Amino acid sequence: MSPANAAGAAGARDSRGAGDGVGARQDTSRAARKDEHVALARAQEIRRNDFDCVNPVHHALAACDVAAVDLSTRVGTFSWPVPFYINGMTGGTEATGKINRVLAIAAREVGVPMASGSASVALDDPSTASSFTVIREENPRGFVMGNIGVGRSGADARRVVELLEADALQLHLNAGQEIVMPEGEREFSGWRASVEEIVAQAGVPVIVKEVGFGISRETQRVLADLGVQVVDVGGVGGTDFARIENSRREAREYSYLDGFGQSAPLCLLEAEAESGLDLLASGGVRTPFDVVRALILGARAAGVARQFLELAIQGEAAAVAGLRSWRDQVRALLALLGVRTVSAARQCQVFITGELAERARLRGVDLESYARRGAAHTSLCHATDI
C-alpha cells in the first residue's frame, strides 16, 4: 500500500446498509468495521504511484532562503498555515477515538488542519460521538473539518458540523467502494441532489472529496455547477478501498478493480482553471516531496492519512515530531525550487513522464508547457506570488 491516502484508513462512507445512506438500517457490526478498515489499510503493501512521474526541473542557482518561504495557503475563504492537512480517517470506536485524540494534539501543536473520519455513525449511535468530539476538545482553536458521506440529508450534515464545531465539512463520494462493499449502496441516482442539498444546508463551506478513485474534469464541472467551491480530487495510489472491501468478500470476486480510477496528479493536470474551484490533492501522498509535487500541479494543499496514522499509533511525541518534520521539509523543498509562496509553486517547471504522461495526453493535456512554463526560473526566488 502507498503510505498515505486522502481517504484514510476508515474515513470512507459507510454504505446504506452500514448506516450512512438515506433510510439506513442499523448494523451492529459498524463499529467493528471501523477498526477492521484501519487494520486492512495498514496491511496494504507500499507501491509506486503517479507522484513518482512528477519531477520538477532543477535550477542550480534558483534556491532562496528557507526562512523566506511562506507556507500559508488560501483554501476557499480560509487561510491555512501549512499546505497539507490530516485527512479524514476514522472514528466510531474506542481505539479509533484514541487515534483521533493523538492526531488532534499533533494538529494543535503544529498548526495543521485536520478532518475527522465519517461521523455518520455518531449520528445514528450517539454513544460513539466522543471518538469524534475529542478532535475539537484537544484542538479548540484549530481548523477542523467534519466528514459525512453523500446520500445523507442536509440536516444530518449540519448535525455533524455542530457535533465537531467544524470550520468546514468534507463530503465524500465513494461509488467505487460501495460497489465492492458486501453491504454497500446500490442506488446512486440521488447523489447530485444530495450534494446540492448539503452544500446549501451545512452552514459551513463544503469540501467534496473522493476516497481514492479520483475526480475527473467532467465531475469537477458538475460540482462547480452544484455550488461547490473546494474539491479534494482524492485519487488512486494510496489506500485502495476497492481492495479493502473485496478482502471482506468470501470469493474475492472484485480483485480486477485493484487500482481502478484516476490518480490525484492526473486529476490536477486535467483540471480547468475556469471552473473556479480550489483544488486539494490526496491519495498516495507519501512524503513532503509529494506535497510539493501536488502544489506544483495546482493544488492549494495536500491531504495525508496513512503516514500520519502510523505516527499517531506511535504516540503523541512521534505524531508532533512527525508533523513538524513534514512542515520543515516542505518549506526546505520549496526553497530548493526557488519559490517563496505556495501559489508561486504553480509556475515551477516540471517533467511529467511515464504512464501519467500517457494518460494526461489522452485527456488533452499539453505536458510540454509544464516543462517550459514560468519566467526565467532564477528570478523565482524573488517572487512572493505568481
mmCIF file of C-alpha atoms in Angstrom:
data_model
loop_
_atom_site.group_PDB
_atom_site.id
_atom_site.type_symbol
_atom_site.label_atom_id
_atom_site.label_comp_id
_atom_site.label_asym_id
_atom_site.label_seq_id
_atom_site.Cartn_x
_atom_site.Cartn_y
_atom_site.Cartn_z
ATOM 1 C CA MET A 1 0.000 0.000 0.000
ATOM 2 C CA SER A 2 1.155 3.522 -0.650
ATOM 3 C CA PRO A 3 1.771 5.016 2.760
ATOM 4 C CA ALA A 4 -0.592 7.965 2.526
ATOM 5 C CA ASN A 5 -4.078 8.426 1.268
ATOM 6 C CA ALA A 6 -6.663 11.117 1.347
ATOM 7 C CA ALA A 7 -9.442 8.763 2.199
ATOM 8 C CA GLY A 8 -7.548 7.444 5.166
ATOM 9 C CA ALA A 9 -7.836 4.211 6.964
ATOM 10 C CA ALA A 10 -11.503 4.241 7.890
ATOM 11 C CA GLY A 11 -12.957 7.558 6.761
ATOM 12 C CA ALA A 12 -14.890 6.308 3.781
ATOM 13 C CA ARG A 13 -18.657 6.412 3.883
ATOM 14 C CA ASP A 14 -20.464 3.509 5.437
ATOM 15 C CA SER A 15 -22.966 2.113 2.975
ATOM 16 C CA ARG A 16 -26.710 2.469 3.351
ATOM 17 C CA GLY A 17 -26.631 -0.978 4.875
ATOM 18 C CA ALA A 18 -23.976 0.235 7.266
ATOM 19 C CA GLY A 19 -25.933 3.271 8.306
ATOM 20 C CA ASP A 20 -24.663 6.212 6.248
ATOM 21 C CA GLY A 21 -27.151 6.425 3.403
ATOM 22 C CA VAL A 22 -30.726 7.637 3.245
ATOM 23 C CA GLY A 23 -33.015 5.214 5.059
ATOM 24 C CA ALA A 24 -30.061 3.429 6.621
ATOM 25 C CA ARG A 25 -30.681 0.384 8.756
ATOM 26 C CA GLN A 26 -28.782 -0.144 11.966
ATOM 27 C CA ASP A 27 -25.885 -2.582 11.742
ATOM 28 C CA THR A 28 -24.287 -3.815 14.925
ATOM 29 C CA SER A 29 -21.025 -4.518 13.074
ATOM 30 C CA ARG A 30 -20.461 -0.899 12.035
ATOM 31 C CA ALA A 31 -18.100 -0.085 14.871
ATOM 32 C CA ALA A 32 -16.142 -3.275 14.285
ATOM 33 C CA ARG A 33 -15.872 -2.336 10.616
ATOM 34 C CA LYS A 34 -14.138 0.921 11.565
ATOM 35 C CA ASP A 35 -11.385 -0.984 13.343
ATOM 36 C CA GLU A 36 -11.286 -3.560 10.541
ATOM 37 C CA HIS A 37 -10.740 -0.830 7.933
ATOM 38 C CA VAL A 38 -7.779 0.507 9.899
ATOM 39 C CA ALA A 39 -6.176 -2.944 10.073
ATOM 40 C CA LEU A 40 -6.799 -3.722 6.402
ATOM 41 C CA ALA A 41 -5.486 -0.347 5.255
ATOM 42 C CA ARG A 42 -2.296 -0.718 7.277
ATOM 43 C CA ALA A 43 -1.769 -4.180 5.775
ATOM 44 C CA GLN A 44 -1.807 -2.991 2.167
ATOM 45 C CA GLU A 45 1.594 -3.092 0.507
ATOM 46 C CA ILE A 46 3.551 0.002 -0.478
ATOM 47 C CA ARG A 47 3.537 0.793 -4.202
ATOM 48 C CA ARG A 48 4.851 3.411 -6.551
ATOM 49 C CA ASN A 49 2.243 5.804 -7.858
ATOM 50 C CA ASP A 50 1.821 8.703 -10.269
ATOM 51 C CA PHE A 51 3.521 11.199 -7.967
ATOM 52 C CA ASP A 52 6.751 9.449 -8.997
ATOM 53 C CA CYS A 53 6.093 10.673 -12.546
ATOM 54 C CA VAL A 54 6.111 14.338 -11.439
ATOM 55 C CA ASN A 55 9.630 15.780 -11.139
ATOM 56 C CA PRO A 56 10.500 19.480 -11.071
ATOM 57 C CA VAL A 57 13.258 20.862 -13.256
ATOM 58 C CA HIS A 58 16.271 21.690 -11.086
ATOM 59 C CA HIS A 59 17.917 25.113 -11.478
ATOM 60 C CA ALA A 60 21.158 25.228 -9.508
ATOM 61 C CA LEU A 61 21.098 28.978 -8.798
ATOM 62 C CA ALA A 62 17.396 29.329 -8.135
ATOM 63 C CA ALA A 63 17.224 28.395 -4.447
ATOM 64 C CA CYS A 64 16.082 31.019 -1.951
ATOM 65 C CA ASP A 65 16.479 31.318 1.803
ATOM 66 C CA VAL A 66 14.475 28.708 3.690
ATOM 67 C CA ALA A 67 13.361 31.308 6.219
ATOM 68 C CA ALA A 68 11.880 33.400 3.401
ATOM 69 C CA VAL A 69 9.350 30.730 2.414
ATOM 70 C CA ASP A 70 5.753 31.452 3.442
ATOM 71 C CA LEU A 71 3.828 28.185 3.864
ATOM 72 C CA SER A 72 0.394 29.748 4.256
ATOM 73 C CA THR A 73 -2.194 28.882 1.629
ATOM 74 C CA ARG A 74 -5.687 30.019 0.703
ATOM 75 C CA VAL A 75 -8.382 27.335 0.553
ATOM 76 C CA GLY A 76 -11.734 28.809 -0.356
ATOM 77 C CA THR A 77 -12.354 31.598 2.137
ATOM 78 C CA PHE A 78 -9.834 30.209 4.630
ATOM 79 C CA SER A 79 -6.142 30.732 5.206
ATOM 80 C CA TRP A 80 -4.231 27.672 6.389
ATOM 81 C CA PRO A 81 -0.775 27.998 7.969
ATOM 82 C CA VAL A 82 0.609 24.990 6.075
ATOM 83 C CA PRO A 83 -0.215 23.465 2.669
ATOM 84 C CA PHE A 84 -1.030 19.991 3.954
ATOM 85 C CA TYR A 85 -3.662 18.549 6.287
ATOM 86 C CA ILE A 86 -4.596 15.442 8.221
ATOM 87 C CA ASN A 87 -7.207 13.859 6.014
ATOM 88 C CA GLY A 88 -10.391 12.149 7.164
ATOM 89 C CA MET A 89 -9.525 8.764 8.599
ATOM 90 C CA THR A 90 -11.521 7.254 11.380
ATOM 91 C CA GLY A 91 -13.723 7.384 14.465
ATOM 92 C CA GLY A 92 -16.570 5.397 15.964
ATOM 93 C CA THR A 93 -14.769 3.065 18.378
ATOM 94 C CA GLU A 94 -12.641 3.354 21.487
ATOM 95 C CA ALA A 95 -9.489 2.520 19.520
ATOM 96 C CA THR A 96 -10.166 4.980 16.714
ATOM 97 C CA GLY A 97 -11.084 7.646 19.256
ATOM 98 C CA LYS A 98 -7.592 7.296 20.714
ATOM 99 C CA ILE A 99 -6.132 7.760 17.240
ATOM 100 C CA ASN A 100 -8.195 10.916 16.729
ATOM 101 C CA ARG A 101 -7.073 12.261 20.079
ATOM 102 C CA VAL A 102 -3.378 11.904 19.228
ATOM 103 C CA LEU A 103 -3.864 13.390 15.780
ATOM 104 C CA ALA A 104 -5.775 16.331 17.245
ATOM 105 C CA ILE A 105 -2.999 17.045 19.731
ATOM 106 C CA ALA A 106 -0.387 16.960 16.967
ATOM 107 C CA ALA A 107 -2.549 19.185 14.763
ATOM 108 C CA ARG A 108 -2.871 21.672 17.618
ATOM 109 C CA GLU A 109 0.850 21.754 18.353
ATOM 110 C CA VAL A 110 1.959 22.189 14.730
ATOM 111 C CA GLY A 111 -0.979 24.165 13.317
ATOM 112 C CA VAL A 112 -2.089 21.541 10.796
ATOM 113 C CA PRO A 113 -5.756 21.423 9.651
ATOM 114 C CA MET A 114 -7.493 18.133 10.462
ATOM 115 C CA ALA A 115 -10.546 16.238 9.231
ATOM 116 C CA SER A 116 -12.470 13.573 11.103
ATOM 117 C CA GLY A 117 -13.491 10.261 9.639
ATOM 118 C CA SER A 118 -17.102 9.782 8.603
ATOM 119 C CA ALA A 119 -19.179 10.931 11.579
ATOM 120 C CA SER A 120 -22.436 9.403 10.382
ATOM 121 C CA VAL A 121 -22.014 6.579 12.882
ATOM 122 C CA ALA A 122 -22.178 9.166 15.659
ATOM 123 C CA LEU A 123 -25.480 10.490 14.327
ATOM 124 C CA ASP A 124 -27.016 7.025 14.431
ATOM 125 C CA ASP A 125 -25.283 5.861 17.611
ATOM 126 C CA PRO A 126 -24.604 8.793 19.966
ATOM 127 C CA SER A 127 -22.538 6.543 22.225
ATOM 128 C CA THR A 128 -19.733 6.799 19.640
ATOM 129 C CA ALA A 129 -19.758 10.602 19.499
ATOM 130 C CA SER A 130 -16.840 11.068 21.886
ATOM 131 C CA SER A 131 -14.483 9.391 19.385
ATOM 132 C CA PHE A 132 -15.154 12.402 17.121
ATOM 133 C CA THR A 133 -15.705 15.255 19.580
ATOM 134 C CA VAL A 134 -12.278 14.563 21.067
ATOM 135 C CA ILE A 135 -10.835 16.308 17.994
ATOM 136 C CA ARG A 136 -12.288 19.679 18.933
ATOM 137 C CA GLU A 137 -11.726 19.094 22.643
ATOM 138 C CA GLU A 138 -7.992 18.626 22.110
ATOM 139 C CA ASN A 139 -7.734 21.299 19.400
ATOM 140 C CA PRO A 140 -10.146 24.067 20.405
ATOM 141 C CA ARG A 141 -8.771 26.775 18.115
ATOM 142 C CA GLY A 142 -7.505 24.729 15.170
ATOM 143 C CA PHE A 143 -9.076 24.222 11.757
ATOM 144 C CA VAL A 144 -11.354 21.170 11.981
ATOM 145 C CA MET A 145 -13.305 19.528 9.177
ATOM 146 C CA GLY A 146 -16.231 17.235 9.826
ATOM 147 C CA ASN A 147 -16.918 14.373 7.444
ATOM 148 C CA ILE A 148 -20.098 12.816 6.090
ATOM 149 C CA GLY A 149 -21.000 10.708 3.069
ATOM 150 C CA VAL A 150 -23.114 11.762 0.133
ATOM 151 C CA GLY A 151 -26.659 10.471 0.459
ATOM 152 C CA ARG A 152 -27.264 11.833 3.944
ATOM 153 C CA SER A 153 -29.559 14.828 4.356
ATOM 154 C CA GLY A 154 -28.619 18.454 4.679
ATOM 155 C CA ALA A 155 -29.905 18.326 8.251
ATOM 156 C CA ASP A 156 -27.539 15.440 9.011
ATOM 157 C CA ALA A 157 -24.653 17.405 7.547
ATOM 158 C CA ARG A 158 -25.496 20.316 9.818
ATOM 159 C CA ARG A 159 -25.600 17.958 12.820
ATOM 160 C CA VAL A 160 -22.076 16.722 12.035
ATOM 161 C CA VAL A 161 -20.842 20.301 11.776
ATOM 162 C CA GLU A 162 -22.410 21.128 15.142
ATOM 163 C CA LEU A 163 -21.095 17.943 16.751
ATOM 164 C CA LEU A 164 -17.495 18.747 15.875
ATOM 165 C CA GLU A 165 -17.882 22.542 15.935
ATOM 166 C CA ALA A 166 -16.366 22.220 12.483
ATOM 167 C CA ASP A 167 -15.000 25.031 10.333
ATOM 168 C CA ALA A 168 -15.762 23.098 7.145
ATOM 169 C CA LEU A 169 -17.340 19.810 6.089
ATOM 170 C CA GLN A 170 -15.805 17.081 3.968
ATOM 171 C CA LEU A 171 -18.479 15.401 1.837
ATOM 172 C CA HIS A 172 -17.107 12.183 0.433
ATOM 173 C CA LEU A 173 -18.033 10.343 -2.742
ATOM 174 C CA ASN A 174 -17.218 6.636 -2.903
ATOM 175 C CA ALA A 175 -19.228 4.770 -5.521
ATOM 176 C CA GLY A 176 -16.221 2.561 -6.244
ATOM 177 C CA GLN A 177 -16.096 1.408 -2.649
ATOM 178 C CA GLU A 178 -19.858 0.943 -2.376
ATOM 179 C CA ILE A 179 -19.998 -1.328 -5.430
ATOM 180 C CA VAL A 180 -17.452 -3.723 -3.923
ATOM 181 C CA MET A 181 -18.593 -3.461 -0.292
ATOM 182 C CA PRO A 182 -20.660 -6.573 0.548
ATOM 183 C CA GLU A 183 -23.360 -4.481 2.227
ATOM 184 C CA GLY A 184 -22.784 -1.432 0.013
ATOM 185 C CA GLU A 185 -25.102 1.113 -1.536
ATOM 186 C CA ARG A 186 -26.731 0.269 -4.874
ATOM 187 C CA GLU A 187 -28.666 3.481 -5.562
ATOM 188 C CA PHE A 188 -26.642 6.446 -6.799
ATOM 189 C CA SER A 189 -29.096 8.492 -8.859
ATOM 190 C CA GLY A 190 -29.821 10.857 -5.977
ATOM 191 C CA TRP A 191 -26.211 11.803 -5.277
ATOM 192 C CA ARG A 192 -26.191 15.076 -7.236
ATOM 193 C CA ALA A 193 -29.280 16.297 -5.407
ATOM 194 C CA SER A 194 -27.681 15.248 -2.121
ATOM 195 C CA VAL A 195 -24.533 17.265 -2.861
ATOM 196 C CA GLU A 196 -26.598 20.334 -3.702
ATOM 197 C CA GLU A 197 -28.702 19.986 -0.545
ATOM 198 C CA ILE A 198 -25.717 19.524 1.749
ATOM 199 C CA VAL A 199 -23.856 22.466 0.219
ATOM 200 C CA ALA A 200 -26.922 24.633 0.821
ATOM 201 C CA GLN A 201 -27.657 23.469 4.374
ATOM 202 C CA ALA A 202 -24.354 22.516 6.027
ATOM 203 C CA GLY A 203 -23.802 26.013 7.407
ATOM 204 C CA VAL A 204 -20.066 25.931 6.613
ATOM 205 C CA PRO A 205 -18.075 25.557 3.380
ATOM 206 C CA VAL A 206 -18.276 22.051 1.921
ATOM 207 C CA ILE A 207 -15.195 20.279 0.541
ATOM 208 C CA VAL A 208 -16.232 17.456 -1.782
ATOM 209 C CA LYS A 209 -13.711 14.638 -1.857
ATOM 210 C CA GLU A 210 -13.226 11.199 -3.308
ATOM 211 C CA VAL A 211 -11.960 8.304 -1.215
ATOM 212 C CA GLY A 212 -9.326 7.136 -3.689
ATOM 213 C CA PHE A 213 -10.789 6.850 -7.208
ATOM 214 C CA GLY A 214 -10.274 10.413 -8.452
ATOM 215 C CA ILE A 215 -12.499 13.314 -9.508
ATOM 216 C CA SER A 216 -12.352 13.863 -13.252
ATOM 217 C CA ARG A 217 -12.505 17.167 -15.121
ATOM 218 C CA GLU A 218 -16.120 16.491 -16.017
ATOM 219 C CA THR A 219 -17.087 15.770 -12.412
ATOM 220 C CA GLN A 220 -15.300 18.920 -11.287
ATOM 221 C CA ARG A 221 -17.522 20.913 -13.669
ATOM 222 C CA VAL A 222 -20.660 19.284 -12.266
ATOM 223 C CA LEU A 223 -19.589 20.027 -8.700
ATOM 224 C CA ALA A 224 -18.912 23.664 -9.549
ATOM 225 C CA ASP A 225 -22.405 23.897 -11.059
ATOM 226 C CA LEU A 226 -23.831 22.460 -7.811
ATOM 227 C CA GLY A 227 -22.274 25.290 -5.809
ATOM 228 C CA VAL A 228 -19.134 23.529 -4.580
ATOM 229 C CA GLN A 229 -16.068 25.758 -4.252
ATOM 230 C CA VAL A 230 -13.406 23.351 -2.937
ATOM 231 C CA VAL A 231 -12.704 19.824 -4.236
ATOM 232 C CA ASP A 232 -10.240 17.225 -2.956
ATOM 233 C CA VAL A 233 -9.559 15.077 -6.014
ATOM 234 C CA GLY A 234 -8.731 12.032 -3.838
ATOM 235 C CA GLY A 235 -7.046 9.849 -6.444
ATOM 236 C CA VAL A 236 -5.862 6.279 -6.771
ATOM 237 C CA GLY A 237 -2.402 5.456 -5.476
ATOM 238 C CA GLY A 238 -2.869 5.277 -1.734
ATOM 239 C CA THR A 239 -5.301 3.250 0.339
ATOM 240 C CA ASP A 240 -7.378 1.209 -2.119
ATOM 241 C CA PHE A 241 -10.889 0.832 -0.761
ATOM 242 C CA ALA A 242 -11.911 -1.492 -3.568
ATOM 243 C CA ARG A 243 -9.192 -3.870 -2.379
ATOM 244 C CA ILE A 244 -10.216 -3.420 1.247
ATOM 245 C CA GLU A 245 -13.858 -4.206 0.586
ATOM 246 C CA ASN A 246 -13.000 -7.077 -1.754
ATOM 247 C CA SER A 247 -10.921 -8.645 1.006
ATOM 248 C CA ARG A 248 -14.111 -8.708 3.075
ATOM 249 C CA ARG A 249 -15.876 -10.788 0.407
ATOM 250 C CA GLU A 250 -15.594 -14.561 0.657
ATOM 251 C CA ALA A 251 -14.958 -15.122 -3.068
ATOM 252 C CA ARG A 252 -12.753 -12.030 -3.589
ATOM 253 C CA GLU A 253 -14.535 -11.671 -6.934
ATOM 254 C CA TYR A 254 -13.743 -7.967 -7.482
ATOM 255 C CA SER A 255 -9.951 -8.309 -7.474
ATOM 256 C CA TYR A 256 -9.846 -6.937 -11.038
ATOM 257 C CA LEU A 257 -10.773 -3.488 -9.675
ATOM 258 C CA ASP A 258 -7.469 -3.117 -7.819
ATOM 259 C CA GLY A 259 -6.088 0.253 -8.916
ATOM 260 C CA PHE A 260 -9.342 1.419 -10.503
ATOM 261 C CA GLY A 261 -9.685 5.169 -11.054
ATOM 262 C CA GLN A 262 -7.531 8.217 -11.777
ATOM 263 C CA SER A 263 -4.625 9.494 -9.701
ATOM 264 C CA ALA A 264 -4.514 12.857 -7.956
ATOM 265 C CA PRO A 265 -1.744 14.112 -10.306
ATOM 266 C CA LEU A 266 -3.864 13.244 -13.351
ATOM 267 C CA CYS A 267 -6.930 14.942 -11.885
ATOM 268 C CA LEU A 268 -4.877 18.066 -11.199
ATOM 269 C CA LEU A 269 -3.335 18.085 -14.662
ATOM 270 C CA GLU A 270 -6.670 17.896 -16.455
ATOM 271 C CA ALA A 271 -8.432 20.440 -14.217
ATOM 272 C CA GLU A 272 -9.694 23.610 -15.846
ATOM 273 C CA ALA A 273 -8.811 26.957 -14.286
ATOM 274 C CA GLU A 274 -12.096 28.474 -15.428
ATOM 275 C CA SER A 275 -14.035 26.081 -13.194
ATOM 276 C CA GLY A 276 -13.323 28.442 -10.323
ATOM 277 C CA LEU A 277 -12.635 25.551 -7.960
ATOM 278 C CA ASP A 278 -9.897 25.477 -5.359
ATOM 279 C CA LEU A 279 -8.369 22.009 -5.600
ATOM 280 C CA LEU A 280 -6.867 19.871 -2.874
ATOM 281 C CA ALA A 281 -4.932 16.689 -3.591
ATOM 282 C CA SER A 282 -4.897 13.416 -1.716
ATOM 283 C CA GLY A 283 -4.474 9.746 -2.441
ATOM 284 C CA GLY A 284 -0.945 8.376 -2.242
ATOM 285 C CA VAL A 285 0.733 11.414 -0.658
ATOM 286 C CA ARG A 286 3.623 9.575 0.948
ATOM 287 C CA THR A 287 6.271 12.233 1.593
ATOM 288 C CA PRO A 288 6.739 16.010 1.858
ATOM 289 C CA PHE A 289 8.036 15.836 -1.727
ATOM 290 C CA ASP A 290 4.626 14.527 -2.827
ATOM 291 C CA VAL A 291 3.050 17.541 -1.109
ATOM 292 C CA VAL A 292 5.299 19.849 -3.135
ATOM 293 C CA ARG A 293 4.543 17.912 -6.322
ATOM 294 C CA ALA A 294 0.831 18.442 -5.694
ATOM 295 C CA LEU A 295 1.389 22.174 -5.168
ATOM 296 C CA ILE A 296 3.332 22.387 -8.428
ATOM 297 C CA LEU A 297 0.385 20.815 -10.256
ATOM 298 C CA GLY A 298 -2.023 23.389 -8.832
ATOM 299 C CA ALA A 299 -3.303 22.033 -5.512
ATOM 300 C CA ARG A 300 -3.800 24.518 -2.685
ATOM 301 C CA ALA A 301 -2.831 21.830 -0.178
ATOM 302 C CA ALA A 302 -2.338 18.073 0.035
ATOM 303 C CA GLY A 303 -4.128 15.604 2.314
ATOM 304 C CA VAL A 304 -2.188 12.931 4.181
ATOM 305 C CA ALA A 305 -3.649 9.981 6.039
ATOM 306 C CA ARG A 306 -1.627 6.747 6.171
ATOM 307 C CA GLN A 307 1.673 8.344 7.182
ATOM 308 C CA PHE A 308 0.029 10.351 9.927
ATOM 309 C CA LEU A 309 -1.972 7.334 11.077
ATOM 310 C CA GLU A 310 1.271 5.449 11.629
ATOM 311 C CA LEU A 311 2.670 8.391 13.597
ATOM 312 C CA ALA A 312 -0.458 8.536 15.756
ATOM 313 C CA ILE A 313 -0.180 4.841 16.583
ATOM 314 C CA GLN A 314 3.355 5.512 17.850
ATOM 315 C CA GLY A 315 2.034 8.140 20.279
ATOM 316 C CA GLU A 316 1.801 11.873 20.875
ATOM 317 C CA ALA A 317 5.510 12.642 20.776
ATOM 318 C CA ALA A 318 6.014 10.836 17.473
ATOM 319 C CA ALA A 319 2.978 12.492 15.930
ATOM 320 C CA VAL A 320 4.025 16.005 16.939
ATOM 321 C CA ALA A 321 7.620 15.472 15.809
ATOM 322 C CA GLY A 322 6.466 13.903 12.564
ATOM 323 C CA LEU A 323 4.159 16.770 11.621
ATOM 324 C CA ARG A 324 6.863 19.299 12.465
ATOM 325 C CA SER A 325 9.283 17.394 10.253
ATOM 326 C CA TRP A 326 6.804 17.417 7.347
ATOM 327 C CA ARG A 327 6.310 21.161 7.768
ATOM 328 C CA ASP A 328 10.038 21.838 7.826
ATOM 329 C CA GLN A 329 10.729 19.584 4.851
ATOM 330 C CA VAL A 330 8.016 21.188 2.722
ATOM 331 C CA ARG A 331 9.491 24.615 3.469
ATOM 332 C CA ALA A 332 13.009 23.420 2.608
ATOM 333 C CA LEU A 333 11.890 21.824 -0.661
ATOM 334 C CA LEU A 334 10.101 24.967 -1.767
ATOM 335 C CA ALA A 335 13.264 26.942 -1.015
ATOM 336 C CA LEU A 336 15.264 24.479 -3.103
ATOM 337 C CA LEU A 337 12.920 25.166 -6.020
ATOM 338 C CA GLY A 338 13.267 28.920 -5.537
ATOM 339 C CA VAL A 339 9.682 29.736 -4.635
ATOM 340 C CA ARG A 340 8.708 31.762 -1.592
ATOM 341 C CA THR A 341 4.960 31.163 -1.615
ATOM 342 C CA VAL A 342 2.675 28.199 -2.157
ATOM 343 C CA SER A 343 0.997 29.874 -5.130
ATOM 344 C CA ALA A 344 4.382 30.510 -6.773
ATOM 345 C CA ALA A 345 4.977 26.748 -6.870
ATOM 346 C CA ARG A 346 2.397 26.553 -9.688
ATOM 347 C CA GLN A 347 4.944 28.163 -12.004
ATOM 348 C CA CYS A 348 7.720 25.658 -11.357
ATOM 349 C CA GLN A 349 8.857 23.875 -14.477
ATOM 350 C CA VAL A 350 8.189 20.158 -14.196
ATOM 351 C CA PHE A 351 8.662 16.949 -16.164
ATOM 352 C CA ILE A 352 5.588 14.713 -16.441
ATOM 353 C CA THR A 353 6.610 11.212 -17.514
ATOM 354 C CA GLY A 354 5.584 7.558 -17.568
ATOM 355 C CA GLU A 355 2.024 6.288 -17.549
ATOM 356 C CA LEU A 356 0.867 9.576 -16.075
ATOM 357 C CA ALA A 357 2.105 11.390 -19.171
ATOM 358 C CA GLU A 358 0.429 8.902 -21.479
ATOM 359 C CA ARG A 359 -2.925 9.244 -19.765
ATOM 360 C CA ALA A 360 -2.688 13.016 -19.480
ATOM 361 C CA ARG A 361 -2.025 13.365 -23.210
ATOM 362 C CA LEU A 362 -5.044 11.186 -23.956
ATOM 363 C CA ARG A 363 -7.049 13.684 -21.906
ATOM 364 C CA GLY A 364 -5.690 16.570 -23.962
ATOM 365 C CA VAL A 365 -3.118 17.978 -21.527
ATOM 366 C CA ASP A 366 -0.192 19.945 -23.039
ATOM 367 C CA LEU A 367 2.637 18.476 -20.988
ATOM 368 C CA GLU A 368 5.416 20.327 -22.800
ATOM 369 C CA SER A 369 4.031 23.607 -21.474
ATOM 370 C CA TYR A 370 4.623 22.367 -17.921
ATOM 371 C CA ALA A 371 8.315 21.818 -18.649
ATOM 372 C CA ARG A 372 8.717 25.315 -20.140
ATOM 373 C CA ARG A 373 6.368 27.467 -18.065
ATOM 374 C CA GLY A 374 7.190 30.460 -15.896
ATOM 375 C CA ALA A 375 9.593 33.344 -16.216
ATOM 376 C CA ALA A 376 13.354 32.811 -16.029
ATOM 377 C CA HIS A 377 13.458 30.429 -13.109
ATOM 378 C CA THR A 378 16.380 32.151 -11.424
ATOM 379 C CA SER A 379 14.084 35.099 -10.697
ATOM 380 C CA LEU A 380 11.503 32.993 -8.889
ATOM 381 C CA CYS A 381 13.341 33.224 -5.575
ATOM 382 C CA HIS A 382 12.489 36.935 -5.550
ATOM 383 C CA ALA A 383 8.795 36.370 -6.184
ATOM 384 C CA THR A 384 6.172 36.476 -3.458
ATOM 385 C CA ASP A 385 3.301 35.446 -5.712
ATOM 386 C CA ILE A 386 2.947 34.365 -9.323
#
